[in-house]
Coordinates of C-alpha atoms and ligand atoms in Angstrom, one line a residue:
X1 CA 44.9 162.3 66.2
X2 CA 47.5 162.0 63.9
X3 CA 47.5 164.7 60.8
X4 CA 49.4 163.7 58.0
X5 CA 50.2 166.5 55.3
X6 CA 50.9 166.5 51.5
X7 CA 53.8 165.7 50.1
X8 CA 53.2 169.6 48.2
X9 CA 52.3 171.2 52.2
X10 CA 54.2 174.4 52.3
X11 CA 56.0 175.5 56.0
X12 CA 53.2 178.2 56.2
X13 CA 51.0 175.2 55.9
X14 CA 52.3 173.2 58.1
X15 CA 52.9 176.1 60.7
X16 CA 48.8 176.8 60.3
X17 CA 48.1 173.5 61.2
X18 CA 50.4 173.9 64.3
X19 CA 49.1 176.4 65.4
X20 CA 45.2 176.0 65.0
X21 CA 45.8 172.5 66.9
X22 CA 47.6 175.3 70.0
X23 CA 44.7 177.1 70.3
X24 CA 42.3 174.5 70.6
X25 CA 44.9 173.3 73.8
X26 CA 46.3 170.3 71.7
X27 CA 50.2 169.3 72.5
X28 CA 51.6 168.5 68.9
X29 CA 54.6 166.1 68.1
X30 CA 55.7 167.0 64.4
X31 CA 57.9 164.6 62.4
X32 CA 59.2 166.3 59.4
X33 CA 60.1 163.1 57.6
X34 CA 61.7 163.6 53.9
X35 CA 58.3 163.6 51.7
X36 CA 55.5 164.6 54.3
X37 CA 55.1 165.4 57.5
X38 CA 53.1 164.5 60.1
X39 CA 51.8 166.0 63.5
X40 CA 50.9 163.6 66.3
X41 CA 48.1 166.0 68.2
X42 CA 47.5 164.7 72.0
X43 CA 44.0 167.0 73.7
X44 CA 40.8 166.5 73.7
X45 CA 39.1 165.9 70.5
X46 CA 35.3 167.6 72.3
X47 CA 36.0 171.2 70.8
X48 CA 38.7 170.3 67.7
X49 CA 37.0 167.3 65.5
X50 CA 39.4 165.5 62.7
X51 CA 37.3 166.5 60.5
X52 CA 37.8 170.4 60.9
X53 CA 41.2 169.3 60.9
X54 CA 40.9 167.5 57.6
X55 CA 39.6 170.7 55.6
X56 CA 42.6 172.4 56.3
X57 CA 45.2 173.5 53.4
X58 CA 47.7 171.0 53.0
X59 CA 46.3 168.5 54.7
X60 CA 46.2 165.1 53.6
X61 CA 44.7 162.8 56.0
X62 CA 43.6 162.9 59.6
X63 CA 43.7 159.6 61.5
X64 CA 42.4 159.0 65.2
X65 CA 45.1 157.6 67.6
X66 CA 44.4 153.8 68.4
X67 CA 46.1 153.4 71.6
X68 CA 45.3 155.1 75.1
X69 CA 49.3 155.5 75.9
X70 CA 49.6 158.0 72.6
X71 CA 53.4 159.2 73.8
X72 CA 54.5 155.8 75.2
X73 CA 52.9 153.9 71.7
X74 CA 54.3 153.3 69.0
X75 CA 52.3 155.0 66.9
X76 CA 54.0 158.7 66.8
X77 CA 57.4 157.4 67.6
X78 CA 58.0 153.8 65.9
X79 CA 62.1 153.5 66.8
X80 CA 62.8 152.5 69.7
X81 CA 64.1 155.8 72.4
X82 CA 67.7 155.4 73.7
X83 CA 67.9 157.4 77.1
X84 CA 71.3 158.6 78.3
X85 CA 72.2 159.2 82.1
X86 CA 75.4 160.3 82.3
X87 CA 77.4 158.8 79.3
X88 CA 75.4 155.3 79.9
X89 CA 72.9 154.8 77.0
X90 CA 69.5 152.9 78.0
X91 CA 67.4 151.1 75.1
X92 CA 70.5 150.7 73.2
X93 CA 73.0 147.8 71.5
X94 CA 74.4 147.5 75.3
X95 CA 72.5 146.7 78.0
X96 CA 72.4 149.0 81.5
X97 CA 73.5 147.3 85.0
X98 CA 71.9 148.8 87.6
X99 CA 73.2 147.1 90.8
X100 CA 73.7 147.7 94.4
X101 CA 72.3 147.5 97.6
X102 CA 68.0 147.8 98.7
X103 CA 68.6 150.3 101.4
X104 CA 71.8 152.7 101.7
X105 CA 73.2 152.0 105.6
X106 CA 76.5 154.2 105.2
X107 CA 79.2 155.3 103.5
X108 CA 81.5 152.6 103.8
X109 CA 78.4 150.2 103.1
X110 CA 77.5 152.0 99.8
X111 CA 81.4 153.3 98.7
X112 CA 82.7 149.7 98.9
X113 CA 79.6 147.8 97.1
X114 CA 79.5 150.6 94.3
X115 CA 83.1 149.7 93.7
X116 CA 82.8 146.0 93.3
X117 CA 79.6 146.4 91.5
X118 CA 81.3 148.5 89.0
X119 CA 84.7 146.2 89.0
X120 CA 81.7 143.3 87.8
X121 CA 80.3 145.2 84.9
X122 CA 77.5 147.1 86.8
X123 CA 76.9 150.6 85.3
X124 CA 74.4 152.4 87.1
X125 CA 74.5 152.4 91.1
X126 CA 71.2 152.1 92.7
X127 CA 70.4 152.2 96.6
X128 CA 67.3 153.6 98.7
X129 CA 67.5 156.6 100.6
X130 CA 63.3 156.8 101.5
X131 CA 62.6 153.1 101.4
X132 CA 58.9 151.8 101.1
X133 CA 58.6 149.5 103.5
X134 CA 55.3 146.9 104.6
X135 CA 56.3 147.8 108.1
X136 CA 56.1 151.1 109.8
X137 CA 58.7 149.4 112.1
X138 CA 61.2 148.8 109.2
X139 CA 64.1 150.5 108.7
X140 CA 62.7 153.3 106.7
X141 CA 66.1 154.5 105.1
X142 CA 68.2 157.5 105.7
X143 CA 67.3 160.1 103.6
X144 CA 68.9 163.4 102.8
X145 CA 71.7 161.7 104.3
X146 CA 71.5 158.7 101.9
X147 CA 71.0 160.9 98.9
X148 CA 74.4 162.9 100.0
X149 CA 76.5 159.1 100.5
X150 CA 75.2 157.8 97.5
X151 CA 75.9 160.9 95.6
X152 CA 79.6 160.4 96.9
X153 CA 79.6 156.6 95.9
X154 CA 78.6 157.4 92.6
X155 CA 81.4 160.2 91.8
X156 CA 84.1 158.4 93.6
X157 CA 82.9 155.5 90.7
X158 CA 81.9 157.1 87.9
X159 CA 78.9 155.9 88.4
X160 CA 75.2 157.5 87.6
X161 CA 73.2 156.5 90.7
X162 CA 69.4 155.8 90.4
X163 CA 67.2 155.9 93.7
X164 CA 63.4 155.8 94.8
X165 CA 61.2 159.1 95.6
X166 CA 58.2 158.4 97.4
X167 CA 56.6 161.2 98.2
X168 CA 55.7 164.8 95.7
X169 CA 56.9 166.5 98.4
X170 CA 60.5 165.3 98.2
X171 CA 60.8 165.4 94.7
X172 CA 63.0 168.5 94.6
X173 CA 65.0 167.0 96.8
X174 CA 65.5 163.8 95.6
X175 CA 66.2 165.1 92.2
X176 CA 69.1 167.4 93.5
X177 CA 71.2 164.4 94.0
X178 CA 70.1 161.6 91.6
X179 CA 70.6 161.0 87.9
X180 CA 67.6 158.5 87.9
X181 CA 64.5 159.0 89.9
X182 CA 62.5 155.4 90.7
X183 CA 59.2 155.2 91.0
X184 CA 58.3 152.2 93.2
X185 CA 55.9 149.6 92.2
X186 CA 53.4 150.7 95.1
X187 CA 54.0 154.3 93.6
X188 CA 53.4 153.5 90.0
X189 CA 49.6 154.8 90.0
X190 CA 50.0 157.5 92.4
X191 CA 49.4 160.2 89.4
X192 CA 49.9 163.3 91.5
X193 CA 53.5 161.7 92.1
X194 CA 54.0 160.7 88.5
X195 CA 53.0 163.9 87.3
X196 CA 55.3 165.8 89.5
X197 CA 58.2 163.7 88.1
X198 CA 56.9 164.6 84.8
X199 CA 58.1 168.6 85.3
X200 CA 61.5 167.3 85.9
X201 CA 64.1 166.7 83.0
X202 CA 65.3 163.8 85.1
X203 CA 65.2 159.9 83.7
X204 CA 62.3 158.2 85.6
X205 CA 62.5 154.7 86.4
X206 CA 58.8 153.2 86.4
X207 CA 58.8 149.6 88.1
X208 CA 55.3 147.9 87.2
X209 CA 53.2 147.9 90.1
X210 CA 52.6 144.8 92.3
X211 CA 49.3 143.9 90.2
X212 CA 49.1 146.1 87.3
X213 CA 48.1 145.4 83.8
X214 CA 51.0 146.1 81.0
X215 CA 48.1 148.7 79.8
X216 CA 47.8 150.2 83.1
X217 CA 51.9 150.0 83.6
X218 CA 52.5 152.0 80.4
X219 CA 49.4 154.9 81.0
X220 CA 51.7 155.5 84.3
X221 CA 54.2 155.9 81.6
X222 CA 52.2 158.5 79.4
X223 CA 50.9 160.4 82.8
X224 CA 54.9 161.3 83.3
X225 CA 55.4 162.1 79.2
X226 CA 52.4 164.0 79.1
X227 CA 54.0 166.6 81.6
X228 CA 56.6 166.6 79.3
X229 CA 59.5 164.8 80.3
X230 CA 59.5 161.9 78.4
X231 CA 62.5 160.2 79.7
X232 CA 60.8 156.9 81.0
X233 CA 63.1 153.3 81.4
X234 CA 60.5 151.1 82.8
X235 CA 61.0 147.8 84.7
X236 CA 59.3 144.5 85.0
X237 CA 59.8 143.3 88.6
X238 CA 56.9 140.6 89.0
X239 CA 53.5 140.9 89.8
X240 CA 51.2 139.3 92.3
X241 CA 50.0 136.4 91.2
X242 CA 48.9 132.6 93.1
X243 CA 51.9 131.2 92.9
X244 CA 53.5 131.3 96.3
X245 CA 56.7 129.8 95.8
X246 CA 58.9 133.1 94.8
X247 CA 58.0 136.5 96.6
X248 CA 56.3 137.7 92.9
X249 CA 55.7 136.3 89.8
X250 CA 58.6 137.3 86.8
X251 CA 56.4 138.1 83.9
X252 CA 58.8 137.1 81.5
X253 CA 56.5 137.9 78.8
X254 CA 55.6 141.5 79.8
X255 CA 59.1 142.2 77.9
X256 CA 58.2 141.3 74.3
X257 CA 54.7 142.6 74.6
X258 CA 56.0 145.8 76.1
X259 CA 59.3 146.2 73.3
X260 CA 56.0 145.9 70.5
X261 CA 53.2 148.2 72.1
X262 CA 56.1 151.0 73.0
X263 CA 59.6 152.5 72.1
X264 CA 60.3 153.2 76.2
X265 CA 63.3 151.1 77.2
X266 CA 62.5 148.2 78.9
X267 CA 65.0 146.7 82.3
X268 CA 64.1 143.6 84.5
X269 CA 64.1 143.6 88.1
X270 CA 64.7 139.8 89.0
X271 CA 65.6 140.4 92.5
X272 CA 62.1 142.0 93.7
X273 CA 60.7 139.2 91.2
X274 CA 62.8 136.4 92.7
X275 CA 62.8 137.4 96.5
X276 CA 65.4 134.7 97.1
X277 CA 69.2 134.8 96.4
X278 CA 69.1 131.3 94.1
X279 CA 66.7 132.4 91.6
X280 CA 68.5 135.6 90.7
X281 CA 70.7 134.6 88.3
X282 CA 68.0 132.4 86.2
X283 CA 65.8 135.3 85.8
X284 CA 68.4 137.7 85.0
X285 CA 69.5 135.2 82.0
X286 CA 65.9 134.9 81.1
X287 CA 65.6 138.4 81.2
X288 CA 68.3 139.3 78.9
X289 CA 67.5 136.6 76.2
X290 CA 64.2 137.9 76.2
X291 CA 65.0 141.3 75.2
X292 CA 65.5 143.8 77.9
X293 CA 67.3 146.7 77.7
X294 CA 68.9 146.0 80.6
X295 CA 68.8 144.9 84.6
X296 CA 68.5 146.0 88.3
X297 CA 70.2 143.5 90.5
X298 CA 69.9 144.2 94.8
X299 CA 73.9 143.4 95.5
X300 CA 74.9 143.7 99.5
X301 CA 78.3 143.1 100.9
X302 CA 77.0 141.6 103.9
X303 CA 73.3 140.4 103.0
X304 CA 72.8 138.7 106.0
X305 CA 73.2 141.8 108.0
X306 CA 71.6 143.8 105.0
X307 CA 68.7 146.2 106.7
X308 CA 66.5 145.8 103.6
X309 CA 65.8 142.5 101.5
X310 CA 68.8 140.3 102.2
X311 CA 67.3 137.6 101.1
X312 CA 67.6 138.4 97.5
X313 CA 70.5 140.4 97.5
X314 CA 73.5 138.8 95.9
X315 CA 77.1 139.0 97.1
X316 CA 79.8 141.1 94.8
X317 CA 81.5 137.7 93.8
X318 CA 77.6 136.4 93.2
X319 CA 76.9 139.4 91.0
X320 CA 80.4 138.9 88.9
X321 CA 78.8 135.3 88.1
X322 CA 75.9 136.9 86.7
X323 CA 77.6 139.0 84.5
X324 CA 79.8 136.6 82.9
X325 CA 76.9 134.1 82.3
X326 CA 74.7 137.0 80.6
X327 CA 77.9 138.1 78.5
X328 CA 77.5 135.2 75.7
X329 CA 73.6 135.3 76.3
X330 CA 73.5 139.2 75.2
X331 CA 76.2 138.6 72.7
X332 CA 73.6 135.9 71.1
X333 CA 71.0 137.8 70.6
X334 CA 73.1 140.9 69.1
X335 CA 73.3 143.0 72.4
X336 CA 76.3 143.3 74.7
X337 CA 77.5 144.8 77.9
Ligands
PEP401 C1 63.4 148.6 95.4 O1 63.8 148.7 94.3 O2 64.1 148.4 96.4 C2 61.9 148.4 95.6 C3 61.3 148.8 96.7 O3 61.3 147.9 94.5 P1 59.8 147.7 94.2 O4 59.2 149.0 94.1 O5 59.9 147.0 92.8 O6 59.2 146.8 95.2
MN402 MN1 64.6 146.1 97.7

């Protein structure tokens, strides 16, 4: 529910309030705006009615939350959030690159594809160290040992580096090392892993899961916030649809209809969308003129020899491309790089 107070409420009021919503379990998000206040309340309404809360001093009006997502809605928080990793603003006037490779092979790999990236525009590194793979005979990834080479790629760039956890187990671990922790689209309703990202105070990356509705996408959201980080960049990376002829289906759309049901930063994933090299750079232009807050692009300095979706990884000199065609495309629509 959402309690809005009198213009006239006093602090001792508004602290009443406060705290009679804390006792009946409720979390409470006040905004002390410059005539009233109001307290978003998120618990259950079984034991605390609005209407107990409306005969409370100083209160003006109590008014039931429409939406399921209460923290990712818009409806407590109506400007948009800008998340910052390490000096790099998400949600912003200037849109975040994450780029690099699927899977982190080595040091040399990573160190040399982090530094072209970056030389392009890129501003986030990304790379799998526990990779989710369809085959249990796939290269799997490299773990602790990733998370330690990609920690060095991103310091020896500047770069914050953003990679997958799978597993609530390695979450600790995981977030030793990375600025950004991804949850994977098969991952993005496994709610004993999203709430165990929700006790960190790291960013969480939430890529839409293969088939999820934008509803379902953005209650993954409010399982992390509701834990109390609420950090979340989410990203559109397709979905499965009938249409066989690209590896998902972009939902272009899920970008505007996400920037008016929520104030999380939205990024587009066009290479997991894509699944081929040659519609990369489409999607990505698509992407940006549609809105997002920013993109994930899989870049490999050898793709063909890439251990984890080569097909869709572009080369450094591919990548540069993209970035100088989204340049005037984000300078058009007010945003820039
Ligand atoms: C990835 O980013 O490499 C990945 C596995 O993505 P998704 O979860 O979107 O398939
Ligand atoms: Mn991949």
């Amino acid at each position: 529910m959402i309690i809005i107070m009198k213009p006239s409420a006093s602090a001792q009021e508004i602290a009443e309030v406060e705290q009679k919503l804390h006792e009946y379990g409720f979390q409470t998000h006040p905004i002390y705006g410059e005539k009233k206040t109001i307290i978003g309340a998120i618990g259950d309404k079984s034991h605390l009615s609005m209407n107990q809360m409306l005969l409370m001093s100083g209160v003006e009006n109590v008014v039931p939350i429409m939406r399921p997502y209460k923290l990712a809605g818009k409806e407590l928080q109506k400007e948009p959030s800008v998340i910052n990793v390490g000096g790099v603003p998400i949600g912003g006037k200037s849109l975040a690159i994450f780029a690099g490779p699927c899977a982190i092979e080595s040091q040399e790999q990573l160190s040399q594809i982090a530094k072209q990236v970056k030389a392009a525009g890129a501003n986030i590194l990304r790379g799998g160290a526990f990779k989710p793979r369809s085959s249990p005979y796939s290269f799997a990834g490299l773990e602790e040992e990733g998370l330690k080479i990609m920690k060095r790629a991103g310091e020896e760039n500047g770069m914050p580096i953003c990679t997958e956890v799978l597993d609530t187990r390695e979450v600790d671990l995981v977030a030793a090392y990375a600025d950004i922790l991804q949850i994977g689209a098969r991952n993005m309703q496994n709610f004993k892993l999203l709430r165990e990202v929700g006790k960190h105070n790291k960013p969480i990356l939430l890529k839409r899961g293969l088939s999820s509705t934008i509803e379902e996408w953005l209650m993954a959201a409010e399982y992390i916030m509701s834990e109390g980080n609420e950090q979340v960049i989410l990203c559109e990376r397709g979905i499965r649809t009938f249409e066989p002829s690209t590896r998902n289906t972009f939902d272009l759309s899920a970008i505007p209809v996400v920037k008016e049901l929520s104030h999380l930063p939205i990024i587009a994933d066009p290479s997991h969308a894509a699944g081929t090299r040659k519609y990369v750079a489409p999607l990505a232009n698509g992407a940006v003129a549609a809105g997002a807050d920013g993109l994930m692009i899989e870049v490999h300095n050898c793709p063909e020899k890439a251990l984890s979706d080569g097909e869709q990884s572009l080369t450094p000199a591919e990548f540069g491309d993209v970035m100088l065609h989204i340049d005037p495309i984000a300078k058009a629509i007010g945003r820039s790089l």
